[in-house]
Coordinates of C-alpha atoms in Angstrom, one line a residue:
M1 CA 2.7 -13.2 12.3
D2 CA 4.3 -10.1 10.8
P3 CA 7.4 -10.5 8.6
V4 CA 10.9 -9.6 9.7
I5 CA 11.9 -6.1 8.5
I6 CA 15.5 -6.1 7.1
V7 CA 17.0 -2.6 6.6
G8 CA 19.7 -2.6 3.9
A9 CA 20.0 -4.5 0.7
G10 CA 23.7 -5.3 0.6
P11 CA 25.1 -8.8 0.8
V12 CA 24.4 -9.2 4.6
G13 CA 20.8 -8.0 4.3
L14 CA 20.0 -10.1 1.3
T15 CA 21.7 -13.2 2.8
L16 CA 19.6 -12.8 5.9
A17 CA 16.4 -12.6 3.9
L18 CA 17.2 -15.8 2.1
A19 CA 18.3 -17.5 5.3
L20 CA 15.0 -16.7 6.9
A21 CA 13.0 -17.8 3.8
R22 CA 14.9 -21.2 4.1
Q23 CA 13.1 -21.5 7.4
E24 CA 9.7 -20.3 6.0
V25 CA 10.0 -16.9 7.7
P26 CA 8.8 -14.0 5.5
S27 CA 10.7 -10.8 5.4
V28 CA 10.7 -7.3 3.9
V29 CA 13.9 -5.8 2.6
L30 CA 14.0 -2.0 2.7
D31 CA 16.5 -0.7 0.1
E32 CA 17.1 3.0 0.1
G33 CA 18.6 2.7 -3.4
P34 CA 17.1 1.8 -6.8
G35 CA 17.9 -1.9 -6.5
K36 CA 20.9 -1.9 -8.9
D37 CA 24.6 -1.9 -8.3
E38 CA 27.2 -0.3 -10.6
P39 CA 29.9 -3.0 -11.3
R40 CA 33.2 -2.0 -9.5
P41 CA 36.0 -4.5 -10.4
A42 CA 38.2 -3.0 -7.6
R43 CA 35.5 -3.7 -5.0
T44 CA 36.1 -7.3 -4.2
V45 CA 35.9 -9.6 -1.2
V46 CA 37.7 -12.7 -0.1
L47 CA 35.4 -15.4 1.3
R48 CA 36.5 -18.2 3.6
E49 CA 35.3 -21.8 3.1
D50 CA 32.3 -21.4 5.5
T51 CA 31.0 -18.1 4.3
A52 CA 31.4 -19.0 0.6
A53 CA 29.4 -22.3 1.3
L54 CA 26.7 -20.2 3.1
L55 CA 26.2 -17.9 0.1
E56 CA 26.2 -20.8 -2.4
R57 CA 23.7 -22.7 -0.3
L58 CA 21.3 -19.8 -0.2
S59 CA 21.8 -18.4 -3.7
G60 CA 22.0 -21.7 -5.5
V61 CA 24.9 -20.3 -7.5
A62 CA 28.3 -21.9 -7.7
L63 CA 30.3 -18.8 -6.9
G64 CA 33.6 -20.4 -7.8
A65 CA 32.6 -20.1 -11.5
H66 CA 32.4 -16.3 -11.0
G67 CA 35.5 -15.8 -8.9
V68 CA 38.9 -17.4 -8.3
R69 CA 39.8 -19.9 -5.6
W70 CA 43.5 -19.3 -5.2
A71 CA 45.9 -22.1 -6.2
G72 CA 48.3 -20.8 -3.6
W73 CA 49.7 -18.0 -1.5
R74 CA 53.2 -16.5 -1.6
S75 CA 54.8 -14.0 0.8
L76 CA 57.9 -12.0 0.0
R77 CA 59.9 -9.6 2.2
R78 CA 62.2 -7.5 0.0
K79 CA 63.4 -10.2 -2.4
Q80 CA 63.2 -13.1 0.1
V81 CA 60.4 -15.7 -0.1
M82 CA 59.1 -15.9 3.4
S83 CA 56.4 -18.6 2.9
E84 CA 54.5 -20.4 0.2
I85 CA 51.2 -22.2 0.7
A86 CA 49.5 -24.5 -1.8
F87 CA 45.8 -25.0 -1.7
G88 CA 43.9 -28.0 -2.9
E89 CA 43.0 -31.5 -1.8
A90 CA 46.2 -32.0 0.2
G91 CA 46.3 -28.5 1.6
P92 CA 44.0 -26.1 3.4
A93 CA 40.8 -24.9 1.7
A94 CA 41.4 -22.1 -0.8
P95 CA 39.8 -18.7 -0.2
L96 CA 37.4 -17.4 -2.9
H97 CA 38.2 -14.0 -4.4
I98 CA 35.2 -12.5 -6.1
A99 CA 33.7 -9.1 -7.0
Q100 CA 31.1 -7.9 -4.5
H101 CA 28.6 -6.9 -7.2
V102 CA 28.6 -10.5 -8.5
I103 CA 27.6 -11.7 -5.0
T104 CA 24.9 -9.1 -4.7
G105 CA 23.6 -10.0 -8.2
A106 CA 23.4 -13.7 -7.3
L107 CA 21.5 -12.9 -4.1
R108 CA 19.1 -10.6 -5.8
A109 CA 18.4 -13.2 -8.5
A110 CA 17.6 -15.7 -5.8
I111 CA 15.3 -13.3 -4.0
A112 CA 13.4 -12.6 -7.2
D113 CA 12.3 -16.2 -7.2
Q114 CA 11.5 -16.2 -3.4
P115 CA 7.9 -15.5 -2.6
L116 CA 8.6 -15.1 1.1
V117 CA 10.8 -12.0 0.5
K118 CA 9.3 -8.6 -0.4
W119 CA 11.9 -6.1 -1.7
A120 CA 11.0 -2.4 -1.4
V121 CA 13.4 -0.1 -3.3
D122 CA 13.7 3.7 -2.8
S123 CA 12.7 3.2 0.8
R124 CA 14.8 5.2 3.2
L125 CA 14.2 4.5 6.9
D126 CA 13.5 7.5 9.1
A127 CA 11.6 6.2 12.2
I128 CA 11.2 3.0 14.3
E129 CA 8.6 2.3 17.0
Q130 CA 8.5 -0.8 19.1
D131 CA 5.8 -2.4 21.2
R132 CA 5.3 -5.7 22.9
S133 CA 4.1 -7.5 19.8
G134 CA 6.3 -6.1 17.1
V135 CA 8.0 -3.2 15.3
T136 CA 6.7 -0.4 13.1
A137 CA 9.1 1.3 10.7
H138 CA 8.5 4.3 8.5
T139 CA 10.3 5.0 5.2
R140 CA 10.3 8.2 3.1
G141 CA 10.7 8.5 -0.6
P142 CA 8.4 7.9 -3.6
K143 CA 7.0 4.9 -1.8
G144 CA 7.2 6.2 1.7
T145 CA 4.9 4.3 4.1
W146 CA 4.7 2.5 7.4
W147 CA 5.8 -1.1 7.7
R148 CA 4.8 -3.6 10.4
G149 CA 7.2 -6.4 11.4
S150 CA 7.8 -8.9 14.1
Y151 CA 11.5 -8.0 14.4
L152 CA 13.7 -5.5 12.6
V153 CA 17.4 -6.1 11.7
G154 CA 19.7 -3.2 10.7
C155 CA 22.0 -4.4 7.9
D156 CA 22.5 -0.8 6.7
G157 CA 26.2 -0.4 6.9
P158 CA 28.7 1.8 8.8
R159 CA 26.4 4.8 8.9
S160 CA 23.5 2.7 10.1
T161 CA 20.2 4.6 10.5
V162 CA 18.9 1.8 12.6
R163 CA 21.8 2.1 15.0
K164 CA 21.4 5.9 15.3
L165 CA 17.6 5.7 15.8
Q166 CA 18.2 3.2 18.6
D167 CA 20.8 5.5 20.1
I168 CA 23.5 2.8 20.2
R169 CA 27.1 4.0 20.4
F170 CA 29.7 2.9 17.9
P171 CA 33.1 3.5 19.4
G172 CA 36.4 2.6 17.9
R173 CA 39.3 3.8 15.8
T174 CA 39.2 5.7 12.5
A175 CA 41.5 5.1 9.5
V176 CA 43.7 2.4 11.1
E177 CA 44.8 1.6 7.5
R178 CA 44.5 3.1 4.1
H179 CA 45.1 1.3 0.8
A180 CA 45.3 2.5 -2.8
V181 CA 43.5 0.0 -4.9
A182 CA 43.6 -0.9 -8.6
A183 CA 41.9 -3.6 -10.7
L184 CA 43.7 -4.3 -14.0
R185 CA 43.9 -6.9 -16.6
V186 CA 47.5 -8.0 -16.9
E187 CA 49.6 -11.2 -17.1
L188 CA 51.7 -11.8 -14.0
P189 CA 54.1 -14.7 -13.2
W190 CA 52.0 -16.2 -10.5
Q191 CA 48.9 -17.4 -12.3
G192 CA 46.1 -18.1 -9.9
R193 CA 48.2 -17.4 -6.8
A194 CA 47.9 -14.5 -4.4
L195 CA 51.0 -12.5 -3.4
L196 CA 51.9 -10.4 -0.4
H197 CA 55.0 -8.4 -0.9
R198 CA 56.3 -6.6 2.2
M199 CA 59.1 -3.9 2.0
P200 CA 59.5 -4.2 -1.8
P201 CA 63.0 -3.2 -2.9
W202 CA 62.0 -0.8 -5.7
R203 CA 61.7 2.9 -5.2
Q204 CA 58.1 4.0 -4.8
S205 CA 56.6 7.1 -6.5
G206 CA 55.0 9.6 -4.2
P207 CA 54.3 8.6 -0.6
S208 CA 56.2 5.4 0.0
A209 CA 54.3 2.1 0.5
G210 CA 55.7 -0.7 2.5
E211 CA 53.3 -3.5 1.4
V212 CA 51.7 -4.6 -1.8
T213 CA 49.1 -7.3 -2.2
A214 CA 48.1 -9.0 -5.5
R215 CA 45.0 -11.1 -5.7
P216 CA 43.8 -12.8 -8.9
L217 CA 40.2 -12.5 -10.4
P218 CA 38.7 -14.2 -13.4
D219 CA 39.6 -13.3 -17.0
G220 CA 43.2 -12.3 -16.2
V221 CA 42.2 -9.5 -13.9
W222 CA 44.1 -8.7 -10.7
R223 CA 43.4 -6.5 -7.7
L224 CA 46.4 -4.8 -6.3
D225 CA 46.5 -3.0 -2.9
W226 CA 49.3 -0.7 -1.8
L227 CA 49.4 0.1 1.9
L228 CA 49.6 3.9 2.3
P229 CA 51.5 5.6 5.1
P230 CA 49.5 7.2 7.9
G231 CA 48.0 10.6 7.0
K232 CA 45.7 12.0 4.4
E233 CA 48.0 12.5 1.4
L234 CA 46.0 12.7 -1.8
V235 CA 46.5 9.7 -4.1
T236 CA 46.3 11.3 -7.5
P237 CA 45.7 9.4 -10.7
E238 CA 49.3 10.2 -11.8
I239 CA 50.8 8.8 -8.6
L240 CA 48.7 5.7 -8.8
V241 CA 49.6 5.0 -12.5
A242 CA 53.3 5.5 -11.6
R243 CA 52.9 3.0 -8.8
I244 CA 51.2 0.5 -11.0
R245 CA 54.0 0.7 -13.7
E246 CA 56.9 0.4 -11.3
T247 CA 55.3 -2.5 -9.4
L248 CA 54.5 -4.4 -12.5
A249 CA 58.0 -3.8 -13.9
A250 CA 59.6 -5.1 -10.7
W251 CA 57.5 -8.2 -10.7
T252 CA 58.2 -9.1 -14.4
D253 CA 61.4 -8.6 -16.4
G254 CA 62.1 -5.0 -15.5
S255 CA 59.9 -3.4 -18.1
T256 CA 56.2 -2.7 -17.6
P257 CA 54.0 -5.3 -19.3
A258 CA 50.9 -4.3 -21.2
Y259 CA 47.9 -3.8 -18.9
E260 CA 44.4 -2.5 -19.0
L261 CA 43.3 -0.4 -16.0
L262 CA 39.7 -1.2 -15.1
D263 CA 39.0 0.5 -11.8
T264 CA 40.8 2.4 -9.0
G265 CA 40.0 3.6 -5.5
V266 CA 41.2 4.3 -2.0
H267 CA 40.1 1.8 0.7
T268 CA 40.1 3.1 4.3
V269 CA 39.8 0.6 7.2
H270 CA 38.1 1.6 10.4
H271 CA 37.8 -0.5 13.6
R272 CA 34.5 0.0 15.5
L273 CA 32.2 -2.1 17.6
A274 CA 28.6 -1.3 18.5
R275 CA 27.9 -1.3 22.3
R276 CA 24.7 -3.3 21.8
W277 CA 23.6 -5.5 19.0
R278 CA 20.0 -5.9 20.3
A279 CA 17.5 -3.3 21.6
G280 CA 14.3 -5.2 22.2
R281 CA 13.0 -6.4 18.8
V282 CA 15.6 -4.4 16.9
L283 CA 19.0 -6.1 16.1
L284 CA 22.2 -5.1 14.2
A285 CA 24.3 -7.2 11.8
G286 CA 27.2 -6.7 9.5
D287 CA 28.9 -3.3 9.2
A288 CA 26.1 -1.7 11.2
A289 CA 27.4 -3.7 14.2
H290 CA 31.1 -3.8 13.6
L291 CA 33.9 -2.6 11.3
L292 CA 37.2 -4.4 10.9
G293 CA 39.5 -5.1 8.0
A294 CA 43.1 -4.3 8.9
L295 CA 45.9 -6.8 8.3
G296 CA 44.0 -8.6 5.5
T297 CA 40.9 -9.5 7.6
Q298 CA 37.5 -9.4 5.8
G299 CA 34.6 -7.6 7.3
L300 CA 32.0 -9.3 5.0
D301 CA 33.0 -12.7 6.4
E302 CA 32.0 -11.6 9.9
G303 CA 28.8 -10.1 8.6
L304 CA 27.8 -13.3 7.0
R305 CA 28.6 -15.2 10.2
D306 CA 26.3 -12.8 12.0
V307 CA 23.5 -13.8 9.6
D308 CA 24.2 -17.5 10.1
N309 CA 24.1 -17.1 13.9
L310 CA 21.0 -14.9 13.9
A311 CA 18.8 -16.4 11.3
W312 CA 17.9 -19.7 13.0
K313 CA 17.3 -17.9 16.3
L314 CA 14.9 -15.5 14.7
G315 CA 13.3 -18.5 13.0
V316 CA 12.7 -20.1 16.4
A317 CA 11.3 -16.9 17.8
W318 CA 9.0 -16.3 14.8
H319 CA 7.6 -19.9 14.7
R320 CA 7.5 -20.8 18.4
G321 CA 7.1 -17.5 20.2
P322 CA 9.5 -15.3 22.2
H323 CA 12.8 -16.9 23.1
E324 CA 14.5 -14.0 24.9
A325 CA 17.6 -16.0 26.1
L326 CA 18.1 -17.4 22.6
L327 CA 17.9 -13.9 21.0
D328 CA 20.2 -12.5 23.7
S329 CA 22.8 -15.2 22.8
Y330 CA 23.2 -13.6 19.4
Q331 CA 25.0 -10.6 20.9
A332 CA 26.7 -12.7 23.5
E333 CA 28.2 -15.0 21.0
R334 CA 28.9 -12.8 18.0
R335 CA 30.0 -9.6 19.7
A336 CA 32.4 -11.4 21.9
L337 CA 34.0 -13.1 19.0
V338 CA 34.3 -9.9 16.9
A339 CA 35.6 -8.0 19.9
A340 CA 38.4 -10.6 20.3
R341 CA 39.2 -10.3 16.6
L342 CA 39.5 -6.5 17.0
R343 CA 41.6 -6.7 20.1
A344 CA 44.0 -9.1 18.3
A345 CA 44.3 -6.8 15.4
D346 CA 44.8 -3.7 17.6
Q347 CA 47.6 -5.5 19.5
V348 CA 49.3 -6.6 16.3
L349 CA 49.1 -3.4 14.4
P350 CA 51.8 -1.5 16.3
V351 CA 54.2 -4.5 15.8
L352 CA 53.6 -4.8 12.1
R353 CA 53.1 -1.2 11.2
G354 CA 54.9 0.7 13.8
A355 CA 58.3 2.4 13.3
G356 CA 61.1 3.0 15.6
G357 CA 61.1 2.1 19.3
L358 CA 58.0 -0.1 19.7
R359 CA 58.9 -2.3 16.8
Q360 CA 62.4 -2.8 18.3
I361 CA 61.1 -3.5 21.8
V362 CA 58.4 -6.0 21.0
P363 CA 59.8 -9.5 20.5
G364 CA 59.4 -11.0 17.1
T365 CA 61.1 -11.7 13.8
A366 CA 60.2 -10.9 10.2
R367 CA 58.9 -14.5 9.9
N368 CA 56.7 -14.1 12.9
H369 CA 55.2 -10.9 11.3
D370 CA 54.7 -12.8 8.1
V371 CA 52.7 -15.5 9.9
L372 CA 50.4 -12.9 11.5
L373 CA 49.7 -11.2 8.2
T374 CA 49.2 -14.5 6.4
D375 CA 46.6 -15.5 9.1
G376 CA 44.6 -12.3 8.5
H377 CA 44.6 -12.8 4.7
L378 CA 43.9 -16.5 4.7
G379 CA 41.4 -16.6 7.6
R380 CA 43.4 -18.4 10.2
G381 CA 44.4 -17.8 13.9
L382 CA 43.0 -15.0 16.0
L383 CA 42.9 -12.6 13.1
G384 CA 40.8 -14.7 10.7
A385 CA 39.6 -18.1 11.8
P386 CA 35.8 -18.6 12.1
G387 CA 36.0 -18.9 15.8
A388 CA 34.1 -20.9 18.4
Y389 CA 31.4 -20.0 20.8
A390 CA 33.2 -21.7 23.7
D391 CA 31.6 -19.5 26.4
S392 CA 28.2 -19.4 24.8
P393 CA 25.2 -19.0 27.2
L394 CA 23.6 -21.8 25.2
A395 CA 26.3 -24.3 26.0
P396 CA 24.9 -27.3 28.0
R397 CA 26.4 -28.0 31.4
H398 CA 27.2 -31.2 33.2
L399 CA 26.5 -33.8 30.6
E400 CA 27.6 -37.1 32.0
A401 CA 28.1 -38.8 28.6
E402 CA 30.0 -36.0 26.9
I403 CA 33.2 -37.0 25.2
P404 CA 35.9 -35.0 23.3
V405 CA 36.2 -35.1 19.5
D406 CA 38.5 -33.2 17.2
T407 CA 35.9 -30.3 17.1
P408 CA 35.6 -28.5 20.4
P409 CA 32.1 -27.6 21.6
G410 CA 31.0 -24.3 20.1
A411 CA 33.3 -24.7 17.0
Q412 CA 32.1 -25.3 13.4
V413 CA 31.7 -29.0 12.6
T414 CA 33.8 -30.7 9.9
D415 CA 31.9 -31.1 6.6
V416 CA 31.7 -34.9 6.4
R417 CA 29.5 -37.1 4.2
V418 CA 26.3 -38.2 5.9
T419 CA 23.2 -40.3 5.0
A420 CA 20.0 -38.3 5.2
E421 CA 16.7 -39.6 6.4
D422 CA 15.6 -40.4 2.8
G423 CA 18.7 -42.6 2.3
S424 CA 20.6 -40.2 0.1
F425 CA 24.2 -39.3 0.6
V426 CA 24.8 -35.6 1.2
Q427 CA 27.4 -33.3 2.8
L428 CA 26.7 -32.4 6.4
R429 CA 27.0 -28.7 5.4
D430 CA 24.1 -29.1 3.0
R431 CA 21.7 -29.8 5.9
L432 CA 22.5 -26.6 7.7
G433 CA 20.3 -23.5 7.9
R434 CA 16.9 -25.2 7.8
G435 CA 16.1 -24.3 11.4
A436 CA 16.4 -27.9 12.6
L437 CA 18.9 -29.4 15.0
L438 CA 21.1 -32.1 13.5
V439 CA 21.8 -35.3 15.3
V440 CA 24.6 -37.3 13.8
L441 CA 25.3 -41.0 14.7
I442 CA 28.8 -42.2 13.9
A443 CA 28.3 -45.7 12.6
P444 CA 31.2 -47.2 10.6
G445 CA 30.1 -49.7 7.9
T446 CA 26.6 -48.2 7.3
G447 CA 27.7 -46.5 4.1
V448 CA 27.9 -49.8 2.2
W449 CA 24.4 -50.9 3.0
D450 CA 21.0 -49.5 2.0
R451 CA 19.5 -47.5 4.8
K452 CA 16.5 -49.7 5.0
H453 CA 18.8 -52.6 6.2
W454 CA 20.1 -50.8 9.3
V455 CA 17.6 -48.1 10.1
S456 CA 15.7 -50.5 12.3
A457 CA 18.7 -52.3 13.7
G458 CA 21.0 -51.8 16.7
V459 CA 20.8 -48.4 18.4
M460 CA 18.9 -46.7 15.6
P461 CA 15.3 -47.2 16.9
R462 CA 16.3 -45.9 20.4
L463 CA 18.1 -42.9 18.9
A464 CA 15.2 -42.2 16.5
A465 CA 12.8 -42.1 19.5
A466 CA 15.1 -39.8 21.4
V467 CA 15.4 -37.4 18.4
T468 CA 11.6 -37.4 18.0
A469 CA 11.2 -36.4 21.7
L470 CA 13.5 -33.4 21.5
P471 CA 12.1 -30.0 22.3
H472 CA 12.8 -28.7 18.8
P473 CA 12.6 -30.3 15.3
A474 CA 15.7 -32.3 14.6
E475 CA 17.0 -34.4 11.7
L476 CA 18.8 -37.7 12.3
L477 CA 21.8 -38.3 10.1
V478 CA 24.4 -41.1 10.0
A479 CA 28.1 -40.7 9.2
E480 CA 30.7 -43.4 8.5
S481 CA 33.2 -41.4 10.5
Y482 CA 33.9 -38.1 12.1
P483 CA 37.4 -36.7 13.1
G484 CA 38.1 -37.9 16.6
A485 CA 34.7 -39.5 17.2
P486 CA 34.6 -43.2 18.2
A487 CA 32.0 -45.6 16.8
H488 CA 28.4 -45.1 18.1
S489 CA 29.0 -41.7 19.4
V490 CA 26.3 -39.1 18.8
L491 CA 26.9 -35.4 17.8
L492 CA 24.3 -32.7 18.3
V493 CA 24.8 -29.8 15.9
R494 CA 23.1 -26.4 15.8
P495 CA 21.4 -25.2 12.7
D496 CA 24.3 -22.9 12.0
G497 CA 26.8 -25.8 12.0
H498 CA 28.4 -25.3 15.4
L499 CA 28.8 -28.3 17.6
V500 CA 26.7 -28.5 20.8
T501 CA 28.1 -31.7 22.2
A502 CA 29.4 -35.2 21.4
L503 CA 27.9 -38.0 23.5
S504 CA 29.2 -41.5 24.1
G505 CA 26.4 -43.7 22.7
V506 CA 22.7 -43.0 22.7
R507 CA 21.9 -41.0 25.9
P508 CA 18.4 -39.7 25.5
A509 CA 18.5 -37.6 28.8
D510 CA 21.7 -35.9 27.9
L511 CA 20.6 -35.3 24.3
Y512 CA 17.4 -33.7 25.5
A513 CA 19.2 -31.5 28.0
A514 CA 21.7 -30.4 25.4
A515 CA 18.9 -29.6 22.9
E516 CA 17.0 -27.6 25.5
A517 CA 20.1 -25.6 26.5
T518 CA 20.7 -24.8 22.8
L519 CA 17.3 -23.2 22.7
G520 CA 18.2 -20.9 25.6
G521 CA 16.1 -22.9 28.1
T522 CA 17.1 -24.1 31.6
V523 CA 18.5 -27.7 31.6
K524 CA 15.9 -30.0 33.2
E525 CA 16.8 -32.8 35.5
K526 CA 18.0 -35.9 33.9
G527 CA 14.6 -37.6 34.6
A528 CA 12.9 -35.5 31.9
V529 CA 13.5 -38.3 29.4
N530 CA 13.4 -42.0 30.1
E531 CA 15.9 -44.5 28.9
D532 CA 13.8 -45.3 25.8
G533 CA 14.1 -41.7 24.7
A534 CA 10.5 -40.8 25.3
V535 CA 9.4 -37.7 27.2
K536 CA 7.5 -38.6 30.4
E537 CA 3.8 -38.5 30.1
A538 CA 3.3 -36.0 32.9
E539 CA 5.6 -33.5 31.2
A540 CA 4.1 -34.1 27.7
E541 CA 0.6 -33.5 29.1
A542 CA 1.8 -30.3 30.7
G543 CA 2.6 -28.9 27.3
S544 CA 6.4 -29.2 27.0
G545 CA 6.4 -28.2 23.3
V546 CA 7.7 -31.6 22.2
R547 CA 6.7 -32.4 18.7

């Protein structure tokens, strides 16, 4: 079968290529550039726990060694401390702040060692043709040629050529926020801690800025962002240097400390959402599908979650033939979640940024506003949390044995320690992204015994038979415990780490029905699987696709 064509060689496109290779799906990455990035210290990203883990899993690089996981977060309003959050073992997971070119470099190095990925530089897309069996793309440039693929994914950014060639509208709002940005090496009083300073009391130079963010990077480097007022006032180097000096002076002892200016820029945030994310065998991901980033939210996070959602579905379609409902679910799940994020930001923006009447009319206090901004920066709440596919078209219906656990159906599972099929102890997250469903038995006490002593005892043989009979490859794992899950309950987890269902005990019929629904199929009657977990002979002979 033809490879998947990926247009765009940024973090989203490269991550998708590696995610497909993890499932033994070949791809071609069309890069319109020369395959090199100029290091930009001021172009950084903040990754949440799930997206950082995804990149580390695929690149094989411990990104924490190249970025900074914040020790804490501090929020000020004028001179008042509004909130302080400590990260670590006792607190929430720390975000990872890292330069984007470091991420791209790690992904490119991983692709260089991946035989299933072909990387074509200086290849600018200018035509796409679809037929019933695949996609043909044409690129111009020194190596201009026609490329044949099974599917094509546009990861080519805000000005996506793929989106334009498919005539997909990209409505939204332009310049909802503007920030002056500087990366500098300096010693600040909050080592390893990020800071949000709203309404700073010092007098600003040039156009006034009502918000400053400081986020640490390795080697004593900090990225500072000043929120700019609406409009298009030019931020000259003189204005920016004056702003740096007075900000640093106010944060230290009143005199500007020594600093080394490494990079500057102006970051403009747009909010846009593509009308469609799928047009036949052509799909969109990342900035080609959506733009967001106001109030501290991170667009790359959402692009990486697009990849996590899409890769396993493309893998199923590539290996097992067309799964239209499964591919359609990519847009249904991801677009709905990003749309909700954009709506939340658009509703909050007038409250936090507005002046005059609206700000006085809308209920809320300075502390409420601080919570909203903190949610965006730290990846929490409606503005930043990973989100759940609660209304997914892949969600199974009417499972008699379904029970509630602390993770709602459709949400990301908690990363607990599990025993793999070879008897090794691993983290649940390490088993994701291989294209297989995960079936997790909660069995307290098993962790102190060698797997060979309990793999053939109790409910294990029956559960193993049920897992073998599923309509898609699945891996059976065992966990000592899981938040909110009673002993002997069984969790079904998608390849992207979202919970399908939790069942009370070994229920082969419900497990089969849930797995089939997860693949986009119609849930069969309960009799499709007998109580021993084996598929009925009549169905097996009819070619049900059970492995």
